Amino acid sequence: MENFKFLFQLYFRPPAAMSEIIDKGSWLFAAVLMLIISFAFQYAVNSRIANTYAVSKSDYYLTNSSFGGENSPAGQLTPAQREEAEFYANLELKNELKHERRPFPIAGKYAPYFVSFEENFFTPVISLSVFYVPALILLMCIFGGAGNFGVVLQRSYGELATCSLMACAAAHLPFAIAGVLLHSTNADGSIYLIFWFLSVGLFGVLMIFALRTVLGANYANAVLVVCAASLAFSLGLYVFKFVSPWLFSPFLLFYGFLYFGGAISGGLRGAGGAFRQKQNFKRFLHNATVNPRDADARVQLGLIYLQRQQREKALQYFTEAVEIDKNEIDGNYELGKLARKSGDLQKALNYFSVVVEQNDKHALSEIWREIGATYLEANMLTEAREALEKFVERRLVDSEGLYYLGKIYKAQNEPEKAREMFEQAIESAKTSPNFRRRELRYWSKLAQKEI
């Protein structure tokens, strides 16, 4: 029953629902639920669209074989012969379908290249699991700086696949129900097409929250990746033209046994094992918070929620950690960064001072970068310069710190020093490892604007 709660929570609180799915959701439940809803959607919605619009396999072969290219027989006909042939081909198609079908909106005769409304009910589950989720991870590694594709795939596939299946089920459920209720009526086919478009749109919105929660993507990257990854469904469509989806059934069983079973050849754990490990770790941390004196467990939970872009819950746990131990170094550091982002600069400096008193090299000395950036925002240039010079002395290739120090030199009328810092920030971003280059490009662009 808990999984049903997560499903309906997706409509009202998608970020929280995605977080709960990661912690307590079941991939098997999501897959079975998606199969059931997909069957209903195919029966009630897709079949009506296929009967109303020219998107069937017959249309595909008509547009691509009968009159397709200069080397085809149709390409050698005179205009009059071509017109006559098209008339009889269309007449045959109309007789077969008993009615004239409308062109698909926008895409027209090219629609079969991208979408299919005659697929088997289990095809969406296979397309999503085999094509769409890996495409999301690949694109996030390329555009979102998520890291190495192989590492992220093994670490996050289980989480993202479960969230994606639940999102797809939630997006199709209301329109599958509406389609079933209207199935016995003479509702126009355009209504079912609207249902389809709405379900696709809802799925896209939910997947934006899934990427933010699972991979920590910002909104811009999440929107870009979700839109681009939709082409993976078209890739699946082409694969299924030559390979029957039924052939994937034994493959998926074997794949599932290896990938989700927990052991692959050398004892390495698959994505399912990593998924379960994370769920167990989160459960352990929540159990540890029963102890009213366990500050570290609350800090770890705060870091998890911060990575999932749930700042309110992260703030809650960091605050609880500092209330338990006012000198908790990681809790104070994270609270200081959150306070700076919210504009409460004095509170941020108070938290950072607790950190510096205990360890002025905390987080590889990034504590000084945070202090300097806070003073810079407060327009306290002397204090900001002192903190950032100390940081840059220790971290010569940090693009963000170099940019901040360049801003201070520029504000204090030292253009040569400012230019040197900006140039170093740009060079540092260019020579950084691939998995960090996308993240540091932001500071490189800001530095370029200052030169």
Tab-separated table of C-alpha atoms in Angstrom:
chain	number	residue	atom	x	y	z
A	1	MET	CA	0.000	0.000	0.000
A	2	GLU	CA	2.918	2.317	0.635
A	3	ASN	CA	3.864	2.260	-3.053
A	4	PHE	CA	0.320	3.339	-3.988
A	5	LYS	CA	0.742	6.284	-1.632
A	6	PHE	CA	3.906	7.316	-3.472
A	7	LEU	CA	2.068	7.008	-6.797
A	8	PHE	CA	-0.708	9.429	-5.829
A	9	GLN	CA	1.746	11.712	-4.038
A	10	LEU	CA	3.415	12.328	-7.404
A	11	TYR	CA	0.409	14.445	-8.452
A	12	PHE	CA	0.676	16.839	-5.499
A	13	ARG	CA	4.248	16.738	-4.149
A	14	PRO	CA	6.489	15.255	-6.851
A	15	PRO	CA	9.885	16.109	-5.251
A	16	ALA	CA	8.920	14.504	-1.939
A	17	ALA	CA	7.333	11.543	-3.740
A	18	MET	CA	10.479	10.902	-5.798
A	19	SER	CA	12.562	11.010	-2.621
A	20	GLU	CA	10.267	8.484	-0.941
A	21	ILE	CA	10.376	6.220	-4.011
A	22	ILE	CA	14.177	6.210	-3.842
A	23	ASP	CA	14.116	5.340	-0.143
A	24	LYS	CA	11.248	2.842	-0.015
A	25	GLY	CA	9.987	2.175	-3.547
A	26	SER	CA	9.966	-1.163	-5.352
A	27	TRP	CA	11.130	-1.595	-8.935
A	28	LEU	CA	9.013	-4.757	-9.296
A	29	PHE	CA	5.869	-2.952	-8.120
A	30	ALA	CA	6.541	-0.070	-10.514
A	31	ALA	CA	7.116	-2.421	-13.477
A	32	VAL	CA	3.961	-4.502	-12.851
A	33	LEU	CA	1.856	-1.386	-12.294
A	34	MET	CA	3.195	0.144	-15.514
A	35	LEU	CA	2.293	-3.031	-17.456
A	36	ILE	CA	-1.298	-2.914	-16.186
A	37	ILE	CA	-1.749	0.798	-16.894
A	38	SER	CA	-0.040	0.450	-20.282
A	39	PHE	CA	-2.489	-2.289	-21.251
A	40	ALA	CA	-5.454	-0.063	-20.326
A	41	PHE	CA	-3.949	2.952	-22.096
A	42	GLN	CA	-3.248	0.948	-25.247
A	43	TYR	CA	-6.782	-0.443	-25.288
A	44	ALA	CA	-8.635	2.781	-24.486
A	45	VAL	CA	-6.476	5.588	-25.942
A	46	ASN	CA	-3.820	4.456	-28.407
A	47	SER	CA	-6.171	2.187	-30.337
A	48	ARG	CA	-8.603	5.074	-30.898
A	49	ILE	CA	-5.793	7.341	-32.071
A	50	ALA	CA	-4.609	4.671	-34.526
A	51	ASN	CA	-8.154	4.371	-35.908
A	52	THR	CA	-8.558	8.141	-36.271
A	53	TYR	CA	-5.187	9.343	-37.529
A	54	ALA	CA	-2.864	8.136	-40.286
A	55	VAL	CA	-0.226	6.637	-38.028
A	56	SER	CA	-0.603	2.895	-38.641
A	57	LYS	CA	1.926	0.517	-40.170
A	58	SER	CA	-0.121	0.599	-43.374
A	59	ASP	CA	0.468	4.343	-43.589
A	60	TYR	CA	4.131	3.852	-42.913
A	61	TYR	CA	4.587	1.406	-45.758
A	62	LEU	CA	2.415	3.548	-48.025
A	63	THR	CA	4.510	6.663	-47.509
A	64	ASN	CA	7.884	4.914	-47.484
A	65	SER	CA	7.540	2.117	-50.038
A	66	SER	CA	4.814	2.786	-52.605
A	67	PHE	CA	5.832	6.302	-53.491
A	68	GLY	CA	9.128	6.644	-51.779
A	69	GLY	CA	12.177	7.660	-53.844
A	70	GLU	CA	13.424	8.138	-57.320
A	71	ASN	CA	14.657	4.550	-57.599
A	72	SER	CA	11.323	3.051	-56.582
A	73	PRO	CA	8.759	2.080	-59.240
A	74	ALA	CA	6.661	5.062	-58.208
A	75	GLY	CA	9.626	7.346	-58.781
A	76	GLN	CA	9.661	6.351	-62.446
A	77	LEU	CA	5.977	7.196	-63.068
A	78	THR	CA	4.728	10.264	-64.862
A	79	PRO	CA	2.857	12.813	-62.715
A	80	ALA	CA	-0.491	11.554	-64.090
A	81	GLN	CA	0.384	7.914	-63.395
A	82	ARG	CA	1.604	8.816	-59.924
A	83	GLU	CA	-1.643	10.645	-59.142
A	84	GLU	CA	-3.699	7.673	-60.368
A	85	ALA	CA	-1.588	5.214	-58.356
A	86	GLU	CA	-1.921	7.316	-55.209
A	87	PHE	CA	-5.694	7.505	-55.731
A	88	TYR	CA	-6.081	3.711	-55.906
A	89	ALA	CA	-3.640	3.125	-53.024
A	90	ASN	CA	-5.538	5.551	-50.821
A	91	LEU	CA	-8.848	4.059	-51.932
A	92	GLU	CA	-7.620	0.583	-50.979
A	93	LEU	CA	-6.480	1.871	-47.603
A	94	LYS	CA	-9.833	3.585	-46.997
A	95	ASN	CA	-11.721	0.434	-47.850
A	96	GLU	CA	-9.519	-1.548	-45.506
A	97	LEU	CA	-10.086	0.885	-42.646
A	98	LYS	CA	-13.717	1.630	-43.507
A	99	HIS	CA	-13.163	5.336	-43.041
A	100	GLU	CA	-10.795	8.111	-44.026
A	101	ARG	CA	-8.173	8.859	-41.435
A	102	ARG	CA	-6.873	12.324	-40.680
A	103	PRO	CA	-3.249	13.393	-40.938
A	104	PHE	CA	-1.415	13.461	-37.615
A	105	PRO	CA	-1.049	17.046	-36.266
A	106	ILE	CA	2.235	18.837	-37.035
A	107	ALA	CA	4.276	15.718	-37.910
A	108	GLY	CA	1.827	14.562	-40.602
A	109	LYS	CA	3.052	11.579	-42.604
A	110	TYR	CA	6.346	11.635	-40.696
A	111	ALA	CA	4.658	10.703	-37.398
A	112	PRO	CA	5.431	6.951	-37.740
A	113	TYR	CA	9.126	7.831	-37.660
A	114	PHE	CA	8.797	9.058	-34.067
A	115	VAL	CA	5.738	7.499	-32.416
A	116	SER	CA	3.746	4.294	-32.612
A	117	PHE	CA	0.191	3.681	-31.483
A	118	GLU	CA	0.102	0.011	-32.496
A	119	GLU	CA	2.742	-1.259	-30.091
A	120	ASN	CA	2.320	-4.080	-27.606
A	121	PHE	CA	1.286	-3.047	-24.121
A	122	PHE	CA	4.633	-4.174	-22.648
A	123	THR	CA	6.730	-2.247	-25.182
A	124	PRO	CA	6.745	1.032	-23.145
A	125	VAL	CA	8.240	-0.789	-20.142
A	126	ILE	CA	11.004	-2.287	-22.302
A	127	SER	CA	11.680	0.994	-24.125
A	128	LEU	CA	11.859	2.897	-20.872
A	129	SER	CA	14.132	0.373	-19.130
A	130	VAL	CA	16.461	-0.461	-22.026
A	131	PHE	CA	16.604	2.823	-23.976
A	132	TYR	CA	15.187	5.801	-22.075
A	133	VAL	CA	16.792	5.521	-18.633
A	134	PRO	CA	20.320	4.846	-19.968
A	135	ALA	CA	19.838	7.788	-22.365
A	136	LEU	CA	18.917	10.056	-19.441
A	137	ILE	CA	22.048	9.042	-17.558
A	138	LEU	CA	24.272	9.438	-20.622
A	139	LEU	CA	22.916	12.921	-21.366
A	140	MET	CA	23.254	13.959	-17.720
A	141	CYS	CA	26.902	12.883	-17.826
A	142	ILE	CA	27.439	14.917	-21.013
A	143	PHE	CA	25.420	18.057	-20.231
A	144	GLY	CA	24.908	17.948	-16.465
A	145	GLY	CA	28.373	16.950	-15.262
A	146	ALA	CA	27.005	13.915	-13.405
A	147	GLY	CA	30.310	12.034	-13.745
A	148	ASN	CA	31.547	8.934	-15.519
A	149	PHE	CA	28.756	7.201	-17.432
A	150	GLY	CA	29.634	3.662	-16.310
A	151	VAL	CA	29.894	4.650	-12.666
A	152	VAL	CA	26.674	6.682	-12.666
A	153	LEU	CA	24.820	3.928	-14.556
A	154	GLN	CA	25.697	1.319	-11.950
A	155	ARG	CA	25.124	3.688	-9.035
A	156	SER	CA	21.876	5.343	-10.101
A	157	TYR	CA	20.177	3.119	-12.704
A	158	GLY	CA	17.991	1.305	-10.172
A	159	GLU	CA	16.793	4.525	-8.568
A	160	LEU	CA	16.127	6.319	-11.844
A	161	ALA	CA	14.432	3.292	-13.445
A	162	THR	CA	12.059	2.936	-10.487
A	163	CYS	CA	11.267	6.667	-10.444
A	164	SER	CA	10.764	6.658	-14.233
A	165	LEU	CA	8.372	3.707	-14.166
A	166	MET	CA	6.353	5.288	-11.365
A	167	ALA	CA	6.321	8.622	-13.221
A	168	CYS	CA	5.154	6.937	-16.420
A	169	ALA	CA	2.436	5.043	-14.551
A	170	ALA	CA	1.234	8.225	-12.824
A	171	ALA	CA	1.242	10.171	-16.115
A	172	HIS	CA	-0.885	7.576	-17.947
A	173	LEU	CA	-3.240	6.469	-15.163
A	174	PRO	CA	-5.817	9.334	-15.212
A	175	PHE	CA	-6.039	9.347	-19.004
A	176	ALA	CA	-6.278	5.551	-19.193
A	177	ILE	CA	-9.249	5.736	-16.802
A	178	ALA	CA	-10.837	8.542	-18.835
A	179	GLY	CA	-10.289	6.569	-22.041
A	180	VAL	CA	-11.923	3.447	-20.593
A	181	LEU	CA	-14.924	5.498	-19.454
A	182	LEU	CA	-15.297	7.031	-22.930
A	183	HIS	CA	-14.567	3.849	-24.867
A	184	SER	CA	-18.213	2.872	-25.333
A	185	THR	CA	-19.151	6.358	-26.568
A	186	ASN	CA	-18.684	7.944	-29.978
A	187	ALA	CA	-16.162	10.475	-28.709
A	188	ASP	CA	-14.083	12.078	-31.429
A	189	GLY	CA	-10.560	10.729	-31.872
A	190	SER	CA	-9.063	14.160	-31.215
A	191	ILE	CA	-10.081	13.785	-27.553
A	192	TYR	CA	-7.909	10.688	-27.238
A	193	LEU	CA	-5.047	12.490	-28.940
A	194	ILE	CA	-5.352	15.266	-26.343
A	195	PHE	CA	-5.205	12.587	-23.639
A	196	TRP	CA	-2.006	11.264	-25.214
A	197	PHE	CA	-0.356	14.681	-25.412
A	198	LEU	CA	-1.325	15.479	-21.813
A	199	SER	CA	0.096	12.186	-20.575
A	200	VAL	CA	3.366	12.844	-22.430
A	201	GLY	CA	3.558	16.356	-20.964
A	202	LEU	CA	2.859	15.133	-17.435
A	203	PHE	CA	5.477	12.412	-17.804
A	204	GLY	CA	8.045	15.002	-18.897
A	205	VAL	CA	7.294	17.224	-15.891
A	206	LEU	CA	7.587	14.320	-13.462
A	207	MET	CA	10.875	13.232	-15.053
A	208	ILE	CA	12.311	16.706	-14.437
A	209	PHE	CA	11.720	16.162	-10.730
A	210	ALA	CA	13.125	12.635	-11.003
A	211	LEU	CA	16.406	13.928	-12.460
A	212	ARG	CA	16.655	16.638	-9.808
A	213	THR	CA	16.084	14.116	-7.037
A	214	VAL	CA	18.194	11.209	-8.298
A	215	LEU	CA	21.077	13.054	-9.988
A	216	GLY	CA	20.850	16.536	-8.440
A	217	ALA	CA	20.236	18.258	-11.782
A	218	ASN	CA	19.245	21.910	-11.944
A	219	TYR	CA	16.033	22.820	-13.753
A	220	ALA	CA	17.733	23.952	-16.975
A	221	ASN	CA	19.740	20.745	-17.386
A	222	ALA	CA	16.778	18.586	-16.373
A	223	VAL	CA	14.490	20.141	-19.000
A	224	LEU	CA	17.158	19.840	-21.714
A	225	VAL	CA	17.930	16.193	-20.898
A	226	VAL	CA	14.281	15.113	-20.618
A	227	CYS	CA	13.476	16.632	-24.012
A	228	ALA	CA	16.553	15.165	-25.725
A	229	ALA	CA	16.139	11.715	-24.165
A	230	SER	CA	12.621	11.414	-25.595
A	231	LEU	CA	14.314	10.440	-28.867
A	232	ALA	CA	15.335	7.203	-27.129
A	233	PHE	CA	11.718	6.040	-27.453
A	234	SER	CA	11.990	6.614	-31.212
A	235	LEU	CA	15.191	4.556	-31.183
A	236	GLY	CA	13.287	1.768	-29.453
A	237	LEU	CA	10.592	2.058	-32.113
A	238	TYR	CA	13.163	1.435	-34.863
A	239	VAL	CA	14.705	-1.488	-32.994
A	240	PHE	CA	11.290	-3.107	-32.599
A	241	LYS	CA	10.698	-2.814	-36.345
A	242	PHE	CA	13.460	-5.365	-36.870
A	243	VAL	CA	13.487	-7.199	-33.520
A	244	SER	CA	10.223	-8.319	-31.991
A	245	PRO	CA	9.696	-7.027	-28.451
A	246	TRP	CA	8.856	-10.615	-27.495
A	247	LEU	CA	12.509	-11.488	-28.016
A	248	PHE	CA	13.376	-9.132	-25.191
A	249	SER	CA	11.333	-11.165	-22.711
A	250	PRO	CA	13.876	-13.933	-21.950
A	251	PHE	CA	16.662	-11.394	-22.278
A	252	LEU	CA	15.023	-9.157	-19.676
A	253	LEU	CA	14.577	-12.066	-17.282
A	254	PHE	CA	18.255	-12.940	-17.567
A	255	TYR	CA	19.234	-9.269	-17.472
A	256	GLY	CA	17.054	-8.698	-14.432
A	257	PHE	CA	18.496	-11.729	-12.627
A	258	LEU	CA	22.050	-10.491	-13.144
A	259	TYR	CA	21.443	-6.773	-12.810
A	260	PHE	CA	19.001	-6.768	-9.935
A	261	GLY	CA	19.849	-10.075	-8.312
A	262	GLY	CA	22.879	-8.825	-6.471
A	263	ALA	CA	25.879	-10.621	-8.003
A	264	ILE	CA	27.670	-10.357	-11.320
A	265	SER	CA	30.546	-12.766	-12.054
A	266	GLY	CA	33.271	-11.447	-9.735
A	267	GLY	CA	30.881	-10.761	-6.884
A	268	LEU	CA	30.270	-7.195	-7.966
A	269	ARG	CA	26.875	-5.882	-7.085
A	270	GLY	CA	24.560	-4.749	-9.856
A	271	ALA	CA	22.385	-1.638	-10.037
A	272	GLY	CA	19.665	-3.340	-8.020
A	273	GLY	CA	22.155	-4.144	-5.294
A	274	ALA	CA	23.342	-0.530	-5.244
A	275	PHE	CA	19.705	0.596	-5.082
A	276	ARG	CA	18.981	-1.665	-2.116
A	277	GLN	CA	22.209	-0.612	-0.398
A	278	LYS	CA	21.167	3.032	-0.569
A	279	GLN	CA	17.720	2.219	0.753
A	280	ASN	CA	19.219	0.254	3.641
A	281	PHE	CA	21.715	3.030	4.411
A	282	LYS	CA	18.976	5.663	4.482
A	283	ARG	CA	16.872	3.411	6.704
A	284	PHE	CA	19.842	2.982	9.040
A	285	LEU	CA	20.341	6.755	9.257
A	286	HIS	CA	16.676	7.321	10.060
A	287	ASN	CA	16.870	4.664	12.743
A	288	ALA	CA	19.963	6.372	14.138
A	289	THR	CA	18.051	9.645	14.538
A	290	VAL	CA	15.974	7.930	17.205
A	291	ASN	CA	19.013	8.593	19.365
A	292	PRO	CA	18.513	12.225	20.432
A	293	ARG	CA	22.292	12.720	20.714
A	294	ASP	CA	23.335	11.431	17.279
A	295	ALA	CA	24.303	14.569	15.383
A	296	ASP	CA	26.327	12.803	12.666
A	297	ALA	CA	23.323	10.777	11.420
A	298	ARG	CA	21.381	14.007	10.992
A	299	VAL	CA	24.242	15.605	9.070
A	300	GLN	CA	24.377	12.611	6.702
A	301	LEU	CA	20.615	12.794	6.141
A	302	GLY	CA	20.933	16.519	5.479
A	303	LEU	CA	23.600	15.864	2.841
A	304	ILE	CA	21.357	13.281	1.147
A	305	TYR	CA	18.438	15.714	0.964
A	306	LEU	CA	20.741	18.508	-0.204
A	307	GLN	CA	21.919	16.327	-3.093
A	308	ARG	CA	18.251	15.708	-3.944
A	309	GLN	CA	17.580	19.452	-4.148
A	310	GLN	CA	15.315	19.324	-1.058
A	311	ARG	CA	16.809	22.223	0.862
A	312	GLU	CA	14.078	22.578	3.453
A	313	LYS	CA	14.547	19.023	4.717
A	314	ALA	CA	18.327	19.401	4.528
A	315	LEU	CA	18.110	22.596	6.583
A	316	GLN	CA	15.945	20.782	9.138
A	317	TYR	CA	18.484	18.008	9.705
A	318	PHE	CA	21.535	20.299	9.733
A	319	THR	CA	19.799	22.522	12.293
A	320	GLU	CA	18.951	19.514	14.461
A	321	ALA	CA	22.597	18.384	14.283
A	322	VAL	CA	23.886	21.779	15.444
A	323	GLU	CA	21.284	21.929	18.202
A	324	ILE	CA	22.625	18.598	19.482
A	325	ASP	CA	26.269	19.655	19.121
A	326	LYS	CA	26.842	23.363	18.555
A	327	ASN	CA	30.404	22.622	17.377
A	328	GLU	CA	29.373	20.025	14.778
A	329	ILE	CA	31.749	21.109	12.031
A	330	ASP	CA	29.975	19.762	8.934
A	331	GLY	CA	26.575	20.918	10.179
A	332	ASN	CA	27.847	24.463	10.730
A	333	TYR	CA	29.590	24.498	7.365
A	334	GLU	CA	26.490	23.423	5.437
A	335	LEU	CA	24.233	25.783	7.404
A	336	GLY	CA	26.611	28.628	6.585
A	337	LYS	CA	26.428	27.881	2.856
A	338	LEU	CA	22.632	27.658	2.980
A	339	ALA	CA	22.418	30.940	4.920
A	340	ARG	CA	24.635	32.669	2.337
A	341	LYS	CA	22.468	31.432	-0.538
A	342	SER	CA	19.361	32.718	1.230
A	343	GLY	CA	20.970	36.155	1.753
A	344	ASP	CA	21.429	35.973	5.542
A	345	LEU	CA	25.106	36.924	5.434
A	346	GLN	CA	25.691	37.595	9.137
A	347	LYS	CA	24.237	34.215	10.097
A	348	ALA	CA	26.444	32.583	7.467
A	349	LEU	CA	29.554	34.213	8.939
A	350	ASN	CA	28.552	33.074	12.416
A	351	TYR	CA	28.351	29.457	11.249
A	352	PHE	CA	31.634	29.720	9.336
A	353	SER	CA	33.433	31.136	12.372
A	354	VAL	CA	32.569	27.961	14.316
A	355	VAL	CA	34.167	25.901	11.561
A	356	VAL	CA	37.354	27.995	11.362
A	357	GLU	CA	37.857	27.865	15.122
A	358	GLN	CA	38.068	24.076	14.900
A	359	ASN	CA	39.790	23.537	11.530
A	360	ASP	CA	40.789	26.339	9.171
A	361	LYS	CA	41.503	23.755	6.443
A	362	HIS	CA	38.020	22.254	6.505
A	363	ALA	CA	36.703	20.966	3.151
A	364	LEU	CA	40.144	21.353	1.538
A	365	SER	CA	40.224	24.955	2.761
A	366	GLU	CA	37.004	25.805	0.911
A	367	ILE	CA	35.777	27.313	4.170
A	368	TRP	CA	37.898	30.380	3.302
A	369	ARG	CA	36.378	30.626	-0.142
A	370	GLU	CA	32.907	30.605	1.422
A	371	ILE	CA	33.918	33.253	3.965
A	372	GLY	CA	35.460	35.416	1.260
A	373	ALA	CA	32.407	35.104	-0.979
A	374	THR	CA	30.153	36.061	1.949
A	375	TYR	CA	32.212	39.166	2.754
A	376	LEU	CA	32.222	40.052	-0.966
A	377	GLU	CA	28.421	39.927	-1.067
A	378	ALA	CA	28.370	42.146	2.022
A	379	ASN	CA	30.701	44.580	0.165
A	380	MET	CA	33.351	44.180	2.903
A	381	LEU	CA	36.209	44.069	0.396
A	382	THR	CA	39.168	44.151	2.800
A	383	GLU	CA	37.933	41.164	4.789
A	384	ALA	CA	36.928	39.355	1.595
A	385	ARG	CA	40.386	39.924	0.071
A	386	GLU	CA	42.158	38.562	3.137
A	387	ALA	CA	40.058	35.383	3.167
A	388	LEU	CA	40.249	34.743	-0.592
A	389	GLU	CA	43.995	35.383	-0.843
A	390	LYS	CA	44.488	32.792	1.880
A	391	PHE	CA	42.287	30.367	-0.052
A	392	VAL	CA	43.940	30.955	-3.450
A	393	GLU	CA	47.366	30.535	-1.848
A	394	ARG	CA	46.270	27.038	-0.804
A	395	ARG	CA	44.174	26.196	-3.887
A	396	LEU	CA	45.856	27.766	-6.906
A	397	VAL	CA	43.542	26.181	-9.490
A	398	ASP	CA	40.061	26.759	-8.071
A	399	SER	CA	38.118	28.694	-10.729
A	400	GLU	CA	35.438	29.938	-8.353
A	401	GLY	CA	37.926	31.313	-5.804
A	402	LEU	CA	40.049	32.915	-8.536
A	403	TYR	CA	36.963	34.618	-9.983
A	404	TYR	CA	35.926	36.036	-6.605
A	405	LEU	CA	39.447	37.354	-5.949
A	406	GLY	CA	39.540	38.927	-9.406
A	407	LYS	CA	36.259	40.732	-8.630
A	408	ILE	CA	37.808	42.181	-5.476
A	409	TYR	CA	40.970	43.358	-7.255
A	410	LYS	CA	38.819	44.985	-9.934
A	411	ALA	CA	36.690	46.757	-7.307
A	412	GLN	CA	39.860	48.028	-5.604
A	413	ASN	CA	41.255	49.466	-8.872
A	414	GLU	CA	43.953	46.870	-9.433
A	415	PRO	CA	43.151	45.931	-13.053
A	416	GLU	CA	46.372	43.974	-13.753
A	417	LYS	CA	45.912	41.697	-10.770
A	418	ALA	CA	42.216	41.313	-11.601
A	419	ARG	CA	42.978	40.312	-15.187
A	420	GLU	CA	45.544	37.768	-13.984
A	421	MET	CA	42.984	36.147	-11.679
A	422	PHE	CA	40.328	36.014	-14.383
A	423	GLU	CA	42.750	34.471	-16.871
A	424	GLN	CA	43.806	31.868	-14.310
A	425	ALA	CA	40.149	31.072	-13.611
A	426	ILE	CA	39.539	30.474	-17.335
A	427	GLU	CA	42.669	28.343	-17.728
A	428	SER	CA	41.840	26.327	-14.621
A	429	ALA	CA	38.384	25.505	-15.974
A	430	LYS	CA	39.841	24.443	-19.340
A	431	THR	CA	42.404	22.089	-17.791
A	432	SER	CA	40.102	20.546	-15.199
A	433	PRO	CA	39.042	16.870	-15.416
A	434	ASN	CA	36.189	16.134	-17.830
A	435	PHE	CA	33.655	15.346	-15.119
A	436	ARG	CA	34.220	18.815	-13.542
A	437	ARG	CA	34.632	20.860	-16.695
A	438	ARG	CA	30.904	21.410	-17.205
A	439	GLU	CA	30.473	22.620	-13.606
A	440	LEU	CA	33.459	25.000	-13.800
A	441	ARG	CA	32.448	26.391	-17.186
A	442	TYR	CA	30.011	28.664	-15.339
A	443	TRP	CA	32.882	30.445	-13.542
A	444	SER	CA	34.945	30.522	-16.718
A	445	LYS	CA	32.162	32.354	-18.562
A	446	LEU	CA	31.787	34.869	-15.744
A	447	ALA	CA	35.552	35.487	-15.802
A	448	GLN	CA	35.525	36.006	-19.585
A	449	LYS	CA	32.875	38.696	-19.193
A	450	GLU	CA	35.111	40.580	-16.760
A	451	ILE	CA	38.148	40.723	-19.046
